[in-house]
Amino acid sequence: MPSSRSFSGPGHRPTEEYVRRLRLRLNRAFPGVTFYFLPADIVSQTINFGLPAPFDVQIVGRDQQQNRAVAGRLAEKLRRVPGVADVRVQQPADLPRLQFAVDRVKASELGLTQRDVANAMLLSLSGSSQVQPMYWLNPKKGVQYLVNVRTPQHAMDSLSALNVIPAGIGQPGRGDAQVLANLATLRRSTGPPIVNHYNVMPVIDVLAGTNGRDLGGVLRDIRPLVAEAEKELTKGNFIVLRGQAQTMDSSFLGLGLGLIVATALIYLLLVVNFQSWLDPFIILTALPGALAGVVWGLYLTYTTLNVPALMGAIMSLGAGANGEAARLRLRSPVPRTRRRARPQRPSADPREAERVLPRAIGPHRRRDLRRFAYPAHRTRSRQFTRPYTRRKLRTGEIRRGRGGPAPDSAGQHPAVPRRRSAGGRGPARRYGRTPLGEAGP
């Protein structure tokens, strides 16, 4: 193989880049050998629901011979699709295998069964945990450890070593222990390494991954090939496309319906909030703009449409509706505020900044400043009064309202008459309406 020095570089590189390089070099160095890469990150493994590849084309049916032929032709077509990589058949039928046929007559003469011979082979090749698990208890720590006894792998390096595997324990009157060659006959054959079933039906899986292309684009090219291959199957057999493709379709359908339901719920909530059937339509006009911003953001960042993007789109609907609802709430108070603010415009002249600025941001608590702050923060002088107004609104000294005595021509508020309590004592109390619209006692 070529040297791997070119893999090293400044910093860390994405896993997909290393996989792409390995795929090219391995296929060039070992032609005729199938290499594939399993999902490397936990997110892909979770989305695949345990499948070893994003695309899983399952050929379901009992006509295994015809289904395997169709699976082979379909795999060849998938390899020619741009962006598809690691195409293979999960259950190949031509892998070599060694098959031992037990002579049950000889085994019964020795007091053994076919199950005893099979367990003896499992004990030597896989270990005692496959036949009868054994545990050892640590008396000091009180922890159980699994004990697995098996023949060392370096001792099973030839067919002769397989033939001398102990196949039975000697019993009184039955003879000595026997080896596998005395009870079974070895023959060579081919067959699938694994057999899979889905809903009791046997399946053949054609697996494929992606390389440098989005999942949706590859899926659009795969579906016509799958539909064409399904026509070649016999009656009672069919093809099912599973993996991330199935998850993507169901997720996009559910989130698309979620967008519609979210819009309807926003409208109904606004109807209850504003007690109007027409005002919420004004707010809903901002939602197309929010969705357009989502599409524009995906385009600028070269991001494909995916589940997180659709979830963000649903959240943007709420954010857009919230902003428009805030503007709509100010629609009614604005005309009243303008009527109150109109007499204050002469005093909001920029030339009066030297006089207004200290009173707006200073610690003064004069009544005329409190009268002036709320209506004036919507006029041209709001840049001077807004800091003081916000501070007072947060502390609760100013409360929103309407009405009150209008200022005179000079822009000054008249003094508010006061009265004392019935006993002539106690704090002074306003009567009538307060400057900001609160009803007096």
XYZ file of C-alpha atoms in Angstrom:
441
model
C 0.000 0.000 0.000
C 1.110 3.608 -0.455
C 2.712 5.340 2.456
C 0.356 6.898 4.990
C 2.523 9.959 5.624
C 0.214 12.144 3.557
C -2.551 11.503 6.115
C -0.783 13.630 8.673
C -1.285 17.365 8.481
C -1.675 20.484 10.549
C -4.536 20.075 12.988
C -7.381 17.622 12.976
C -9.414 16.902 9.854
C -13.004 15.677 9.508
C -13.618 11.948 9.679
C -15.265 11.953 6.241
C -12.013 13.088 4.646
C -10.052 10.197 6.158
C -12.767 7.749 5.126
C -12.694 9.053 1.559
C -8.914 8.680 1.347
C -8.946 5.196 2.838
C -11.698 4.107 0.484
C -9.704 5.154 -2.581
C -6.428 3.620 -1.424
C -7.862 0.319 -0.222
C -9.830 -0.261 -3.416
C -6.725 0.525 -5.468
C -4.431 -1.715 -3.407
C -6.818 -4.690 -3.024
C -8.988 -5.042 -6.137
C -11.838 -7.521 -5.836
C -12.144 -7.061 -2.065
C -15.179 -5.300 -0.607
C -14.450 -2.584 1.951
C -17.062 -0.577 3.802
C -17.105 1.851 6.728
C -19.648 1.829 9.522
C -21.108 5.094 10.918
C -18.416 6.758 13.013
C -20.456 9.173 15.148
C -23.205 8.475 17.654
C -25.674 10.731 15.819
C -25.515 8.685 12.600
C -25.744 5.441 14.548
C -28.864 6.688 16.326
C -30.544 7.944 13.149
C -29.809 4.620 11.417
C -31.642 2.757 14.233
C -28.845 0.196 14.451
C -28.464 -0.377 10.706
C -24.887 -0.414 9.371
C -25.590 2.026 6.499
C -27.868 4.995 5.703
C -29.640 3.101 2.887
C -31.022 -0.392 3.446
C -32.861 -1.881 0.466
C -34.601 -4.983 1.840
C -35.760 -7.629 -0.605
C -38.432 -9.592 1.268
C -39.744 -12.973 0.152
C -39.221 -16.730 0.210
C -37.839 -17.075 -3.309
C -34.259 -16.717 -2.127
C -32.620 -17.726 -5.386
C -34.449 -15.128 -7.466
C -34.123 -12.500 -4.753
C -30.344 -12.952 -4.600
C -30.059 -12.519 -8.339
C -32.109 -9.315 -8.192
C -30.025 -8.077 -5.239
C -26.793 -8.574 -7.195
C -28.068 -6.665 -10.232
C -29.446 -3.884 -8.034
C -26.096 -3.534 -6.230
C -24.311 -3.093 -9.566
C -26.732 -0.315 -10.552
C -26.357 1.442 -7.214
C -22.566 1.571 -7.598
C -23.007 3.749 -10.692
C -25.145 6.356 -8.889
C -23.187 9.565 -8.135
C -22.593 10.029 -4.425
C -23.184 6.369 -3.462
C -20.395 4.437 -1.727
C -19.835 1.183 0.172
C -22.477 -0.787 -1.732
C -22.634 -4.452 -0.687
C -25.037 -7.322 -0.129
C -25.277 -8.087 3.577
C -26.026 -11.806 3.052
C -23.785 -13.059 0.231
C -24.455 -16.646 -0.785
C -20.989 -17.613 -2.073
C -18.824 -17.467 1.039
C -16.877 -20.705 1.731
C -17.825 -22.760 4.752
C -17.003 -26.120 6.349
C -19.936 -28.367 7.145
C -19.751 -31.339 9.530
C -22.367 -34.067 9.069
C -22.741 -36.077 12.297
C -23.262 -39.822 12.023
C -26.064 -40.197 14.547
C -25.844 -44.011 14.528
C -22.222 -44.000 15.689
C -22.954 -41.236 18.158
C -25.874 -43.140 19.685
C -23.704 -46.252 20.121
C -21.373 -44.114 22.263
C -24.226 -42.588 24.229
C -23.969 -39.216 22.493
C -26.397 -37.076 20.540
C -25.948 -34.545 17.779
C -26.387 -31.793 20.357
C -23.455 -33.136 22.381
C -21.212 -33.024 19.316
C -22.320 -29.466 18.455
C -21.706 -28.278 22.039
C -18.228 -29.814 21.955
C -17.391 -27.779 18.841
C -18.814 -24.594 20.384
C -16.743 -25.205 23.519
C -13.518 -25.367 21.517
C -14.223 -22.650 18.932
C -16.329 -20.089 20.834
C -15.812 -20.891 24.507
C -17.697 -22.291 27.443
C -19.867 -19.168 27.761
C -21.777 -20.319 24.655
C -22.554 -23.727 26.193
C -22.684 -23.271 29.961
C -21.611 -19.925 31.492
C -19.344 -20.195 34.533
C -18.589 -17.499 37.107
C -15.879 -16.988 39.696
C -16.691 -15.041 42.862
C -13.936 -12.883 44.291
C -14.166 -13.495 48.071
C -12.475 -10.179 48.931
C -14.474 -7.817 46.725
C -17.636 -9.868 46.307
C -17.624 -9.365 42.517
C -18.500 -12.110 40.032
C -16.317 -12.607 36.955
C -17.285 -14.578 33.863
C -14.906 -17.465 33.155
C -14.622 -18.463 29.488
C -12.662 -21.605 28.551
C -11.755 -22.223 24.917
C -9.036 -23.642 22.696
C -6.365 -21.053 21.799
C -6.816 -19.589 18.338
C -3.266 -20.419 17.274
C -4.043 -24.108 17.908
C -6.955 -24.059 15.415
C -4.951 -23.297 12.284
C -5.721 -26.333 10.091
C -8.375 -28.919 9.242
C -6.419 -31.560 11.153
C -6.788 -29.512 14.315
C -10.554 -29.394 13.779
C -10.787 -33.150 13.298
C -9.162 -33.912 16.655
C -11.540 -31.776 18.712
C -12.838 -33.866 21.661
C -16.435 -34.710 20.807
C -17.480 -36.698 23.856
C -16.471 -37.815 27.331
C -15.730 -41.465 27.933
C -18.376 -43.334 29.915
C -18.184 -46.732 31.686
C -19.060 -49.466 29.213
C -19.164 -47.013 26.318
C -15.497 -46.709 25.499
C -13.025 -43.872 25.648
C -13.543 -40.254 24.606
C -13.924 -39.740 20.893
C -12.674 -37.062 18.514
C -14.759 -35.230 15.957
C -13.381 -37.177 12.979
C -14.841 -40.454 14.370
C -18.368 -39.022 14.635
C -18.730 -36.525 11.760
C -17.759 -36.166 8.131
C -16.256 -32.914 6.842
C -17.255 -31.414 3.496
C -16.768 -28.055 1.804
C -19.642 -25.873 0.593
C -20.735 -22.270 0.133
C -23.527 -20.318 1.771
C -24.528 -17.067 3.460
C -22.654 -16.155 6.638
C -25.847 -14.875 8.274
C -29.576 -15.293 7.691
C -31.912 -12.408 8.549
C -35.677 -12.292 8.971
C -38.000 -9.307 9.247
C -41.508 -9.999 10.520
C -40.850 -13.743 10.101
C -40.081 -13.258 6.385
C -36.516 -13.899 5.094
C -34.825 -10.776 3.752
C -31.756 -9.874 1.718
C -30.259 -6.458 2.496
C -28.493 -4.302 -0.077
C -26.656 -1.639 1.945
C -25.243 1.643 0.634
C -23.784 4.858 2.037
C -23.178 8.389 0.818
C -20.010 10.177 -0.232
C -19.959 13.922 -0.854
C -23.667 14.258 -1.618
C -26.780 14.963 0.396
C -29.133 12.174 1.418
C -32.147 13.557 -0.447
C -30.329 13.829 -3.785
C -29.079 10.249 -3.563
C -32.540 9.051 -2.568
C -34.112 10.626 -5.673
C -31.732 8.612 -7.881
C -32.152 5.361 -5.948
C -35.947 5.194 -5.952
C -36.332 4.653 -9.737
C -33.780 1.823 -9.595
C -35.621 0.186 -6.695
C -38.956 0.437 -8.524
C -37.396 -1.122 -11.613
C -35.857 -3.983 -9.609
C -39.155 -4.722 -7.849
C -40.746 -5.545 -11.208
C -38.284 -8.431 -11.629
C -39.411 -10.197 -8.437
C -41.811 -13.098 -8.427
C -45.289 -12.798 -6.976
C -45.321 -12.514 -3.191
C -41.889 -10.834 -2.983
C -41.388 -7.092 -2.579
C -38.780 -4.434 -1.752
C -38.779 -2.074 1.235
C -36.457 0.933 1.536
C -35.330 1.409 5.144
C -32.653 3.310 7.026
C -32.228 7.067 7.074
C -34.328 7.384 3.923
C -37.404 6.071 5.720
C -36.625 8.206 8.778
C -36.169 11.329 6.643
C -39.515 10.896 4.883
C -41.429 10.349 8.115
C -39.616 13.191 9.907
C -40.158 15.701 7.109
C -43.824 14.750 6.882
C -44.307 15.133 10.624
C -42.439 18.447 10.818
C -44.292 19.788 7.772
C -47.580 19.054 9.473
C -46.087 20.604 12.609
C -45.516 23.885 10.739
C -49.152 23.970 9.677
C -50.443 23.078 13.135
C -48.106 25.635 14.752
C -49.446 28.375 12.483
C -53.030 27.435 13.314
C -52.331 27.357 17.054
C -50.581 30.742 16.901
C -53.621 32.233 15.185
C -56.076 30.775 17.708
C -53.935 31.943 20.619
C -53.783 35.463 19.207
C -57.542 35.478 18.672
C -58.027 34.812 22.370
C -55.361 37.352 23.328
C -56.600 40.249 21.176
C -60.303 39.322 21.192
C -60.414 39.834 17.447
C -60.531 37.665 14.349
C -58.868 40.267 12.098
C -55.887 41.493 14.114
C -54.137 38.081 14.187
C -54.055 38.094 10.381
C -51.831 41.168 10.579
C -49.428 39.217 12.761
C -49.492 36.180 10.484
C -48.202 38.313 7.603
C -44.771 38.174 9.285
C -44.602 34.375 9.126
C -43.822 34.123 5.371
C -40.965 36.541 5.953
C -39.654 34.374 8.792
C -39.735 31.271 6.597
C -38.028 33.198 3.796
C -35.277 34.102 6.254
C -34.829 30.426 7.135
C -34.439 29.500 3.463
C -32.029 32.385 2.883
C -29.935 31.388 5.894
C -29.683 27.778 4.692
C -28.611 29.010 1.265
C -25.907 31.313 2.637
C -24.441 28.605 4.897
C -24.650 25.841 2.252
C -26.790 23.751 4.589
C -29.277 21.217 3.284
C -32.823 21.023 4.567
C -32.778 18.711 7.580
C -34.603 17.977 10.810
C -32.799 20.632 12.933
C -33.528 23.239 10.251
C -37.238 22.401 10.275
C -37.300 22.546 14.070
C -35.679 25.975 13.865
C -38.303 27.034 11.319
C -41.068 26.163 13.784
C -39.289 28.225 16.447
C -38.920 31.156 14.025
C -42.696 31.213 13.565
C -43.118 31.898 17.258
C -40.389 34.553 17.261
C -41.875 36.341 14.243
C -45.369 36.257 15.693
C -44.084 37.582 19.020
C -42.488 40.619 17.380
C -45.570 41.498 15.371
C -47.792 40.995 18.415
C -45.680 43.510 20.348
C -46.175 46.098 17.600
C -49.883 45.433 17.478
C -50.230 45.946 21.228
C -48.789 49.462 20.846
C -51.248 50.369 18.118
C -53.979 51.551 20.524
C -51.855 53.504 23.068
C -49.897 55.360 20.345
C -52.682 57.815 19.283
C -53.397 58.716 22.908
C -49.701 59.169 23.600
C -49.328 61.428 20.585
C -52.139 63.652 21.865
C -50.302 63.975 25.164
C -46.908 64.392 23.505
C -47.972 67.092 21.023
C -47.779 69.971 23.562
C -44.337 68.744 24.609
C -42.785 69.116 21.160
C -41.612 72.712 21.718
C -39.636 71.606 24.761
C -38.159 68.669 22.817
C -36.136 70.937 20.569
C -32.462 69.906 20.325
C -31.455 73.364 21.547
C -33.025 72.522 24.892
C -30.770 69.470 25.358
C -28.602 71.304 27.868
C -31.632 71.833 30.094
C -33.350 68.461 29.556
C -30.371 66.117 29.783
C -29.485 66.644 33.483
C -33.112 66.314 34.499
C -33.592 63.162 32.406
C -30.655 61.170 33.721
C -30.169 62.741 37.146
C -31.486 61.608 40.544
C -34.220 64.258 40.681
C -37.675 63.177 41.809
C -39.679 66.269 40.908
C -43.295 65.761 39.962
C -43.099 67.773 36.737
C -40.300 65.483 35.489
C -42.436 62.405 36.155
C -45.254 64.045 34.182
C -42.886 64.839 31.357
C -41.036 61.508 31.100
C -43.748 59.102 29.966
C -45.382 61.095 27.114
C -42.075 62.532 25.903
C -40.245 59.233 25.433
C -42.226 58.781 22.208
C -41.247 62.209 20.829
C -37.975 63.405 19.365
C -36.556 63.949 22.854
C -36.819 60.292 23.795
C -33.050 59.919 23.433
C -32.714 62.082 26.535
C -35.577 60.794 28.654
C -35.521 57.085 27.840
C -32.800 56.091 30.383
C -34.645 57.781 33.230
C -38.031 56.469 32.075
C -36.866 52.885 31.853
C -35.341 53.088 35.304
C -38.555 54.435 36.780
C -40.704 51.902 34.958
C -38.593 49.069 36.334
C -38.804 50.367 39.896
C -42.567 50.918 39.618
C -42.590 54.676 40.252
C -44.211 55.277 36.861
C -47.159 53.164 35.749
C -48.667 53.284 32.297
C -51.948 55.130 31.915
C -53.736 57.886 30.059
C -55.493 61.192 30.686
C -54.471 63.830 33.201
C -54.168 67.590 33.022
C -52.624 68.967 29.846
C -49.621 71.290 30.045
C -49.894 74.993 29.398
C -48.523 76.880 26.397
C -45.087 77.117 27.974
C -44.863 73.348 28.258
C -45.209 73.299 32.077
C -47.749 71.171 33.910
C -50.046 72.980 36.347
C -49.850 72.186 40.005
C -52.169 69.438 41.133
C -54.466 70.413 44.027
C -54.018 68.438 47.197
C -56.161 67.678 50.204
C -55.578 66.202 53.567
C -57.346 63.436 55.369
C -60.474 63.990 57.432
C -58.492 64.553 60.627
C -56.223 67.100 59.042
C -53.288 64.772 59.392
C -51.683 62.172 57.274
C -49.992 62.276 53.907
C -51.228 64.449 51.088
C -53.415 62.601 48.587
C -54.333 63.436 45.009
C -57.919 63.651 43.900
C -59.460 63.329 40.487
C -57.057 61.721 37.997
C -53.342 61.419 38.432
C -51.035 62.844 35.753
C -50.633 59.418 34.194
C -54.253 58.400 34.255
C -54.695 56.598 37.588
C -58.079 57.218 39.173
C -57.787 58.925 42.536
C -59.811 58.088 45.622
